Short mmCIF file of C-alpha atoms and ligand atoms in Angstrom, two decimals:
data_model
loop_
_atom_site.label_atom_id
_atom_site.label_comp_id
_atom_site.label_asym_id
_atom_site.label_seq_id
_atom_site.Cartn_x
_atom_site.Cartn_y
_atom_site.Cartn_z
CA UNK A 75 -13.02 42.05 -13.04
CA UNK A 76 -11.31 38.99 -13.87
CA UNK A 77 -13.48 35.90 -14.76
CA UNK A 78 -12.30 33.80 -11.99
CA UNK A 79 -10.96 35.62 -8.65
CA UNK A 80 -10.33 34.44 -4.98
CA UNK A 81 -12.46 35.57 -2.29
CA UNK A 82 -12.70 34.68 1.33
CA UNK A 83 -15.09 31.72 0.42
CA UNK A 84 -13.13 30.18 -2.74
CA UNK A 85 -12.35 30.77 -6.25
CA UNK A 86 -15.63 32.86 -7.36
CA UNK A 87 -17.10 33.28 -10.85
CA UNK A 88 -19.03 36.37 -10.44
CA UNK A 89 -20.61 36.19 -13.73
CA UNK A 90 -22.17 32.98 -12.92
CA UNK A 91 -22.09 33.34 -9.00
CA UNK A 92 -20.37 29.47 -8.94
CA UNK A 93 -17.58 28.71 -6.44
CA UNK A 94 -14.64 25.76 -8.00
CA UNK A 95 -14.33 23.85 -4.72
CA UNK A 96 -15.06 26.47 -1.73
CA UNK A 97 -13.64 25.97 1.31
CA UNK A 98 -16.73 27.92 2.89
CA UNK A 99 -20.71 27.10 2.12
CA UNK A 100 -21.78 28.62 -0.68
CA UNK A 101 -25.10 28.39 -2.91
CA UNK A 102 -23.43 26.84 -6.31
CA UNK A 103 -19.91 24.94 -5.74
CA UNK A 104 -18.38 22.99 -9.31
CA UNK A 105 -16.05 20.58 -7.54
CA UNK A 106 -13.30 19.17 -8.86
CA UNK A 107 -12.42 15.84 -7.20
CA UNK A 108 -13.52 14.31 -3.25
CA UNK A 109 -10.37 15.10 -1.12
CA UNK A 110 -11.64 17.21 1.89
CA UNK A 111 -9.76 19.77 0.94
CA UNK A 112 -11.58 20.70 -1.89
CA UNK A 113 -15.15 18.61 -1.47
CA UNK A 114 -16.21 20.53 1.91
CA UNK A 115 -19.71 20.46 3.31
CA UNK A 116 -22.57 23.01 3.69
CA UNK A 117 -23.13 24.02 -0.04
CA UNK A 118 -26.25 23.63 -1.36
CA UNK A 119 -25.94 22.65 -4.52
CA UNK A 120 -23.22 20.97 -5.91
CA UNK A 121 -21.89 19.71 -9.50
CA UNK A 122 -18.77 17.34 -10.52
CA UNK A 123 -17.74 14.85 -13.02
CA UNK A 124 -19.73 11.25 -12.75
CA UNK A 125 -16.99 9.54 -12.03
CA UNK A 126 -16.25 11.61 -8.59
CA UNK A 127 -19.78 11.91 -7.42
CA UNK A 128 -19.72 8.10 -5.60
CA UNK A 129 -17.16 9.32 -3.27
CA UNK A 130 -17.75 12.57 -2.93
CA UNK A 131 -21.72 11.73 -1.91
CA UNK A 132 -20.16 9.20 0.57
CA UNK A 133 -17.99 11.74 2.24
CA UNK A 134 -20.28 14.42 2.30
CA UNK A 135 -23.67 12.60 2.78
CA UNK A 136 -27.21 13.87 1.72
CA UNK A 137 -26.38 16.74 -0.53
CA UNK A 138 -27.97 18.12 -3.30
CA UNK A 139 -25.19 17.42 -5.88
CA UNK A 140 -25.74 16.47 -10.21
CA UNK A 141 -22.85 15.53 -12.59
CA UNK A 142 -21.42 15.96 -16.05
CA UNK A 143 -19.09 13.76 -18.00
CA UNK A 144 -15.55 14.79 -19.27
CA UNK A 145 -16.54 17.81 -21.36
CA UNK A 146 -19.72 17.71 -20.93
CA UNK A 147 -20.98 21.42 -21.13
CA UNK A 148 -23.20 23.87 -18.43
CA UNK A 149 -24.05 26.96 -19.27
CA UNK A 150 -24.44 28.93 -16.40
CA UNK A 151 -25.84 32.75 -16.63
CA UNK A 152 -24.18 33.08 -19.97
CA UNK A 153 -20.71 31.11 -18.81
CA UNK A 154 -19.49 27.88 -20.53
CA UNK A 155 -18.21 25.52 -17.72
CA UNK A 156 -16.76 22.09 -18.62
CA UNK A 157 -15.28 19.41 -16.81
CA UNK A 158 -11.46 17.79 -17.95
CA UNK A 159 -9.42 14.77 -16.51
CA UNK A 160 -6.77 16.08 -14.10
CA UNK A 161 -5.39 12.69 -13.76
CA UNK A 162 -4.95 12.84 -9.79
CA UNK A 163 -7.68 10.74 -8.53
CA UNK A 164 -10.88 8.80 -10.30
CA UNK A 165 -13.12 11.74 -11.01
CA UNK A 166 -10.30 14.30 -10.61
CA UNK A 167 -11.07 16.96 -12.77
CA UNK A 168 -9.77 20.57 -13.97
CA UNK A 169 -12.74 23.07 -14.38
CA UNK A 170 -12.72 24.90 -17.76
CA UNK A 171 -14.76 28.55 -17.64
CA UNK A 172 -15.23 30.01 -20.87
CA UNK A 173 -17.27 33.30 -21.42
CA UNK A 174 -17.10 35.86 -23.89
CA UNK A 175 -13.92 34.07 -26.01
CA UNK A 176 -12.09 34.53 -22.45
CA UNK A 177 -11.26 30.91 -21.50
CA UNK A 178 -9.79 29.84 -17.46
CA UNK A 179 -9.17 26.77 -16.23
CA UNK A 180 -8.33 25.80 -12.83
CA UNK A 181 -6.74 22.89 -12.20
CA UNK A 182 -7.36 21.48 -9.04
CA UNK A 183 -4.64 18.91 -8.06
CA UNK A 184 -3.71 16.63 -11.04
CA UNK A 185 -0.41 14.91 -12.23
CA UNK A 186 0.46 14.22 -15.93
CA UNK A 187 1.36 10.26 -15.05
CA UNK A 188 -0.91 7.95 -16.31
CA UNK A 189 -1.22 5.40 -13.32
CA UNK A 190 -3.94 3.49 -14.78
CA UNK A 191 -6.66 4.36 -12.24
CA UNK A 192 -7.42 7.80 -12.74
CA UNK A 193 -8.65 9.50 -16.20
CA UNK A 194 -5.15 10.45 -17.60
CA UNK A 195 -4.47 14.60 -17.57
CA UNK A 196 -5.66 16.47 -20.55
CA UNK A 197 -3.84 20.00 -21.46
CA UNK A 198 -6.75 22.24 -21.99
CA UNK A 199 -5.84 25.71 -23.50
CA UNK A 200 -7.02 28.87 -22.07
CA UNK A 201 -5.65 32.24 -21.73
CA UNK A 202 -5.26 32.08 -17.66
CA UNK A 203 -4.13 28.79 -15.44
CA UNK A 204 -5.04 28.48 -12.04
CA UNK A 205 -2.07 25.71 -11.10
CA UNK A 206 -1.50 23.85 -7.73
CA UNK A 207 2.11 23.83 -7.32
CA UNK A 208 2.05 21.34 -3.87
CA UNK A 209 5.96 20.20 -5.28
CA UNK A 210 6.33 23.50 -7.05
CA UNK A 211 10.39 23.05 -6.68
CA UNK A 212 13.06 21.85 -8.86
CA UNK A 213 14.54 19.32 -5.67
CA UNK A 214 11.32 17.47 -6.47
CA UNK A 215 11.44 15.39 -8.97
CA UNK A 216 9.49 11.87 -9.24
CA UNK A 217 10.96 8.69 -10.41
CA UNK A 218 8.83 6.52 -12.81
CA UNK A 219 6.22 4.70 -11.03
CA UNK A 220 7.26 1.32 -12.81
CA UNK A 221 10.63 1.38 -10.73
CA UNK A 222 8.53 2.75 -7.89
CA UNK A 223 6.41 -0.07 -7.40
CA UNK A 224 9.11 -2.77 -8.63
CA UNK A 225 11.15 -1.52 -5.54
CA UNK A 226 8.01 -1.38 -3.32
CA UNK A 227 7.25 -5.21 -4.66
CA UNK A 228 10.87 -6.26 -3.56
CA UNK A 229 10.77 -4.74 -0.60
CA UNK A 230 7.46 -6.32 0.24
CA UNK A 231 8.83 -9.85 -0.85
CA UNK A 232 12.21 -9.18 1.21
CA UNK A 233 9.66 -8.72 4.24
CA UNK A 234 7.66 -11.95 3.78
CA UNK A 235 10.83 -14.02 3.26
CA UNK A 236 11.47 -12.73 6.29
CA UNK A 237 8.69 -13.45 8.43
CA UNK A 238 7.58 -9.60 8.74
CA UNK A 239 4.25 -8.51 7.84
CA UNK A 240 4.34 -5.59 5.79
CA UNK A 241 2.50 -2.07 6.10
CA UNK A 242 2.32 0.24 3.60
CA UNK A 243 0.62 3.52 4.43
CA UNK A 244 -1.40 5.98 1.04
CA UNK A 245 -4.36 8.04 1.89
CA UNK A 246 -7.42 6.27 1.38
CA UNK A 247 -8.78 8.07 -1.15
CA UNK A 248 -5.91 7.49 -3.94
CA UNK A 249 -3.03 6.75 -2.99
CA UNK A 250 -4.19 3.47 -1.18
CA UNK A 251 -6.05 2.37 -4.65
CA UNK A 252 -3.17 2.98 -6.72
CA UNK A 253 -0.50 1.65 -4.36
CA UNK A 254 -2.62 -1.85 -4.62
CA UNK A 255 -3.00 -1.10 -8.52
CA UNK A 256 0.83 -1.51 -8.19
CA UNK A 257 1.39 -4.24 -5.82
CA UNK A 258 2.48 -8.10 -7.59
CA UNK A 259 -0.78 -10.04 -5.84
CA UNK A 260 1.36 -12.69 -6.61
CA UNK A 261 3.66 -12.32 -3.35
CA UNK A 262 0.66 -12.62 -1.02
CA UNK A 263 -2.50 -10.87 -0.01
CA UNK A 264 -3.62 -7.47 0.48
CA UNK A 265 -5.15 -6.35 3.32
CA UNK A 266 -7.09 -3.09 4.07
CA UNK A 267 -7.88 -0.56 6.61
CA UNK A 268 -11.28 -0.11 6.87
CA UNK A 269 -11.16 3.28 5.40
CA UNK A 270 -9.44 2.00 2.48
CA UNK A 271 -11.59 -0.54 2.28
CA UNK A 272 -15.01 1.82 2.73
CA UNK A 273 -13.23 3.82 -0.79
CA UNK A 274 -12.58 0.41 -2.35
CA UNK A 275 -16.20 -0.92 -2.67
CA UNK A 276 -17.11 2.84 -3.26
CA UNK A 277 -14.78 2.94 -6.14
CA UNK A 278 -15.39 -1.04 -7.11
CA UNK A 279 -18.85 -0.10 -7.02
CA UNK A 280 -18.69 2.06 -10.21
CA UNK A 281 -16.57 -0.31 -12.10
CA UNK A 282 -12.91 0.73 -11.05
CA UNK A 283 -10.79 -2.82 -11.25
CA UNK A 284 -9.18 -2.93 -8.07
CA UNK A 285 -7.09 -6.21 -7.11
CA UNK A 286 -9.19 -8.32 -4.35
CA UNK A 287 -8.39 -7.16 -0.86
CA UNK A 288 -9.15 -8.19 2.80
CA UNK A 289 -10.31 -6.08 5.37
CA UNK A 290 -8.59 -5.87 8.52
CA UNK A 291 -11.04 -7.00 11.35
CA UNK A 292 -10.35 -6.55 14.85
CA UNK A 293 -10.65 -10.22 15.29
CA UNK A 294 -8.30 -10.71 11.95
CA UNK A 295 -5.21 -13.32 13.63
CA UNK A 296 -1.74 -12.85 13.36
CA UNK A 297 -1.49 -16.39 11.17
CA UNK A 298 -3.89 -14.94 8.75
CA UNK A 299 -1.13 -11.67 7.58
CA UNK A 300 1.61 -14.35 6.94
CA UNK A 301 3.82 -12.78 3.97
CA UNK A 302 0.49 -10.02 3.25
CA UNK A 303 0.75 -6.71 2.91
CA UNK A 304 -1.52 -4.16 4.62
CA UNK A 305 -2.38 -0.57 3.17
CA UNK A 306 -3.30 1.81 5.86
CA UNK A 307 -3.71 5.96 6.13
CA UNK A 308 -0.91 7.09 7.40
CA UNK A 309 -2.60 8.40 10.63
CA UNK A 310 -2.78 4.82 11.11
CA UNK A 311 0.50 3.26 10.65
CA UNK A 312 1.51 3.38 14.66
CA UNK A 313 -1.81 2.37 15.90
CA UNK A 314 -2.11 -0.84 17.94
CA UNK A 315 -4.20 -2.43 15.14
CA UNK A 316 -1.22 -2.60 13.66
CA UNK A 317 1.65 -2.89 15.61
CA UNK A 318 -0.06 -5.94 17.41
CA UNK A 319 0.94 -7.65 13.85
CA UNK A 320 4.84 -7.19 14.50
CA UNK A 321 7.85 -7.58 13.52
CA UNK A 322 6.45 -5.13 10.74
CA UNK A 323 7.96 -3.45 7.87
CA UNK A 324 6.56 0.21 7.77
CA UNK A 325 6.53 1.32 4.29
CA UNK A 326 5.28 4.84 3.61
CA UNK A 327 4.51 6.61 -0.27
CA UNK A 328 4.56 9.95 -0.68
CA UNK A 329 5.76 12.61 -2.53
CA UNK A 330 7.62 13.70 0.24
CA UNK A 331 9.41 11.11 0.63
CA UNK A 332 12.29 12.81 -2.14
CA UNK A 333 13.33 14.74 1.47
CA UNK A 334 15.57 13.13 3.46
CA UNK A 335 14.16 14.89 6.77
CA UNK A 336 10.40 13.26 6.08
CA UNK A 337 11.62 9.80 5.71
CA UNK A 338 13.44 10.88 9.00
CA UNK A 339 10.71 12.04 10.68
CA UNK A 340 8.45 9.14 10.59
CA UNK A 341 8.98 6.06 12.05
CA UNK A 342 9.08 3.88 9.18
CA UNK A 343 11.37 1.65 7.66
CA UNK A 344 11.00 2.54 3.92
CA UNK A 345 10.14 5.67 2.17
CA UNK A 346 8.79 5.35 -1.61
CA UNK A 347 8.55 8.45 -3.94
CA UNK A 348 5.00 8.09 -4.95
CA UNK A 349 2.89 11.53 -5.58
CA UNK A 350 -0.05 11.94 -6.97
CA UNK A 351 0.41 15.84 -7.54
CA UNK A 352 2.92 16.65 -10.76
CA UNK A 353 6.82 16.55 -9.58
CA UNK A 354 8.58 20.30 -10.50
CA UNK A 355 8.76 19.54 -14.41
CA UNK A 356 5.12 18.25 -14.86
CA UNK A 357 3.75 21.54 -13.09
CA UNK A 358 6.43 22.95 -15.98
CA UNK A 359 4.86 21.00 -18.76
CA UNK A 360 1.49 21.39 -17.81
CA UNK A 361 1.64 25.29 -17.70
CA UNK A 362 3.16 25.35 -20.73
CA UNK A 363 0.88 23.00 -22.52
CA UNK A 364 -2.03 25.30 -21.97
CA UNK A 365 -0.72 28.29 -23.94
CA UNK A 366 -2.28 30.41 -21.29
CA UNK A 367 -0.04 33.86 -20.23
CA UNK A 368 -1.54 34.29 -17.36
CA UNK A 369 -0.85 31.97 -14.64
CA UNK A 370 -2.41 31.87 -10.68
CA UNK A 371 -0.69 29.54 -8.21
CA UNK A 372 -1.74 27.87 -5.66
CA UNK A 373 -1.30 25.63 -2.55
CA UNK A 374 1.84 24.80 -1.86
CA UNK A 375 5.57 26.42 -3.26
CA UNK A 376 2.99 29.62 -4.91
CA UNK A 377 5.67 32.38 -4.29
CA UNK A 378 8.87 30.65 -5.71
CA UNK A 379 6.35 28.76 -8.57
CA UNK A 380 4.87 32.00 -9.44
CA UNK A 381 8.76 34.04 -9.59
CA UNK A 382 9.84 31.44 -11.65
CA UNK A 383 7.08 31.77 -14.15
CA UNK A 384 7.51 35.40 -14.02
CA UNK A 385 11.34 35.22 -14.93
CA UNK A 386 10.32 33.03 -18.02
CA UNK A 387 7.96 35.36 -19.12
CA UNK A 388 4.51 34.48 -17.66
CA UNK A 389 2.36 37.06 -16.07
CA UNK A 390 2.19 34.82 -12.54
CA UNK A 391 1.04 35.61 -9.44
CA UNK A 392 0.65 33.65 -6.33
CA UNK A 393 -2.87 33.37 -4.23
CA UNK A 394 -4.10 31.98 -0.86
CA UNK A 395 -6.65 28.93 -0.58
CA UNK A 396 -7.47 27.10 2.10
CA UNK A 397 -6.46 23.93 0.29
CA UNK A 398 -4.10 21.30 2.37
CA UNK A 399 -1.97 19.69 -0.80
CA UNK A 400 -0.71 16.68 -0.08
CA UNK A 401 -0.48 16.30 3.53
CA UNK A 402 2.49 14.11 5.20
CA UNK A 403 1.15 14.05 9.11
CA UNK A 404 -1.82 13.74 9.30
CA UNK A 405 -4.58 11.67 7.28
CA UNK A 406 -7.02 14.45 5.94
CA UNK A 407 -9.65 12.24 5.94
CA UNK A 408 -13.49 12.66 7.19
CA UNK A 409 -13.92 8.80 7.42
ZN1 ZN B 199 -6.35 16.06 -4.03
ZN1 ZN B 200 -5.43 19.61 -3.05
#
C-alpha cells in the first residue's frame, strides 16, 4: 500500500488515517491552503500552517482546526507530517509525510515566483510528488510579474488620463492581494469589492502589508472613483455595481489569459498573464527539484503532464481529485 493514495474522499494516509485537503468530511483533514477547493467543510478536526488558519476559520466558520509553523513537525500514529511554503497564497503550504525513511509530499497548488505576499516555494525532497499541473502545458508560459504589473500600471494610468474608471478582476483570496501588492498607489486609489475587502482585513489582521484600500459601498459616488482602480472577483466584473461606474476599463489577470480564446470570451478590455499556479517550466523545475521518481498528477493537464514525465524517465501517473485549479468563469468563492 502506498503511503499516500486517492480514495473517493481525498488523498488518504492510511497509516495515520489523515486526509491532505478532502473534498468529502472526514475525521482528520491536514490542509494545505483556504481556496474552497481544497479547505471544504464538515471535517472534524482540522490542521494547517498558522499563517492560513485566519482565512481558512473565516471561510469555514466554527471548526475544530490547530496549526503548525513551516516545518513544524506532527507525529501522527507513527507518521512524520510537516508543513512547507508552496508559495501560492499566504499560508499555502505543501504537506511533507515521512514514515519509515519513505518520504511524500503533496503539493497542493504553489508557484516558484516569489510575489512578495506569499511564503516563497521551498523544494522539499522525497521519493514520490503529488504535483498540480493546472498549466501542465508547454503553450503556457508566464511572463515576469515585474513587466506584468508595469503593463497593468500603464494601462491603469492610460484609463485615468482618460476619464475611465478602471476594473481589474483576481479572486479574492490571492490574486486580488497580490494584484494591489503590484499596483503604483501613486496613480490613484484602490478600491475593493467587499469580498476582497472581507480577505484584506483578514489577511491585514495577521500582519500581511497590504497597500490602503477603499471599499466599494453601495452609496460610494461616481466622483469618488475618479482615476481609481477597483479590484473585483471576476464573477463580479459585469454586475451593476460596477458598470453603473462607466466608461470602464475591464482588466482581467489570469493565467489564462496566455489563450487567445479566454481573453475572447470575456468581455473585457485587457487580459494580463498573472497565475498564481507554476507556468509549464516551473511545474518542470519543481518536479525535478525534489529528486523524487515517482510522480502523481493532479488537477488540471494530469494525462499529458504525467506522459511527459514518463518519456523523461519518471514513473508518473495521473489521478482524479475533485480540486477546481484555477477557475476562469466563475468566482469559487464561499463569501
Ligand atoms: Zn489554490
Ligand atoms: Zn487548487
Amino acid at each position: 500500500m502506498a503511503l499516500l493514495e486517492f480514495n473517493k474522499n481525498g488523498i488518504y494516509c492510511a497509516q495515520a488515517d489523515v486526509y491532505i485537503d478532502p473534498w468529502k468530511p472526514v475525521k482528520r483533514a491536514l490542509i494545505t491552503h483556504g481556496h474552497s477547493d481544497h479547505a471544504r467543510w464538515g471535517s472534524d478536526y482540522y490542521l494547517c500552517t498558522r499563517s492560513a488558519k485566519p482565512v481558512i476559520r473565516y471561510r469555514l466558520g466554527p471548526i475544530n482546526i490547530e496549526t503548525v509553523d513551516y516545518g513544524e513537525s506532527r507525529v501522527i500514529n507513527g507518521v512524520r507530517f510537516s508543513f512547507h511554503p508552496a508559495g501560492h497564497i499566504v499560508g499555502s503550504a505543501q504537506i511533507r509525510v515521512e514514515y519509515q525513511g519513505e518520504i511524500w509530499v503533496a503539493s497542493g497548488d504553489y508557484k516558484l515566483e516569489d510575489d512578495g505576499l506569499a511564503e516563497a516555494f521551498d523544494p522539499i525532497s522525497c521519493h514520490a510528488f503529488i504535483t498540480e499541473c493546472t498549466f501542465g502545458l508547454p503553450i503556457y508560459k508566464w511572463p515576469k510579474q515585474e513587466e506584468v504589473f508595469a503593463d497593468i500600471n500603464a494601462w491603469w494610468a492610460q484609463n485615468k488620463a482618460e476619464g475611465k474608471v478602471t476594473v481589474l478582476t483576481g479572486y479574492a483570496l490571492g490574486k486580488a492581494q497580490r494584484l494591489m501588492h503590484g499596483l503604483d498607489t501613486s496613480i490613484g486609489p484602490i478600491f475593493t469589492h467587499g469580498a476582497v475587502e472581507n480577505v484584506n482585513e483578514i489577511l491585514r489582521a495577521q500582519g500581511v502589508i497590504l497597500p490602503p484600500s477603499i471599499r466599494l459601498a453601495q452609496d460610494t459616488k461616481k466622483g469618488q472613483l475618479e482615476g481609481a482602480i477597483i479590484i473585483v472577483p471576476p464573477s463580479a466584473a459585469d454586475s451593476p455595481m460596477v458598470r453603473r461606474f462607466s466608461p470602464i476599463s475591464l482588466g482581467l489577470a489570469s493565467g489564462w489569459m496566455a489563450l487567445r480564446s479566454a481573453r475572447r470570451r470575456r468581455n473585457a478590455d485587457r487580459g494580463f498573464i498573472l497565475s498564481d499556479h507554476g507556468d509549464w517550466d516551473e511545474l518542470n523545475r519543481a518536479v525535478a527539484a525534489t529528486g523524487a521518481e515517482r510522480i502523481v498528477a493532479t488537477h488540471g493537464y494530469t494525462e499529458q503532464f504525467s506522459q511527459w514525465l514518463r518519456e523523461q524517465g519518471y514513473d508518473a501517473s495521473a489521478e482524479k481529485t475533485e480540486f477546481d485549479g484555477e477557475i476562469f468563469e466563475e468566482e469559487n468563492d464561499n463569501k
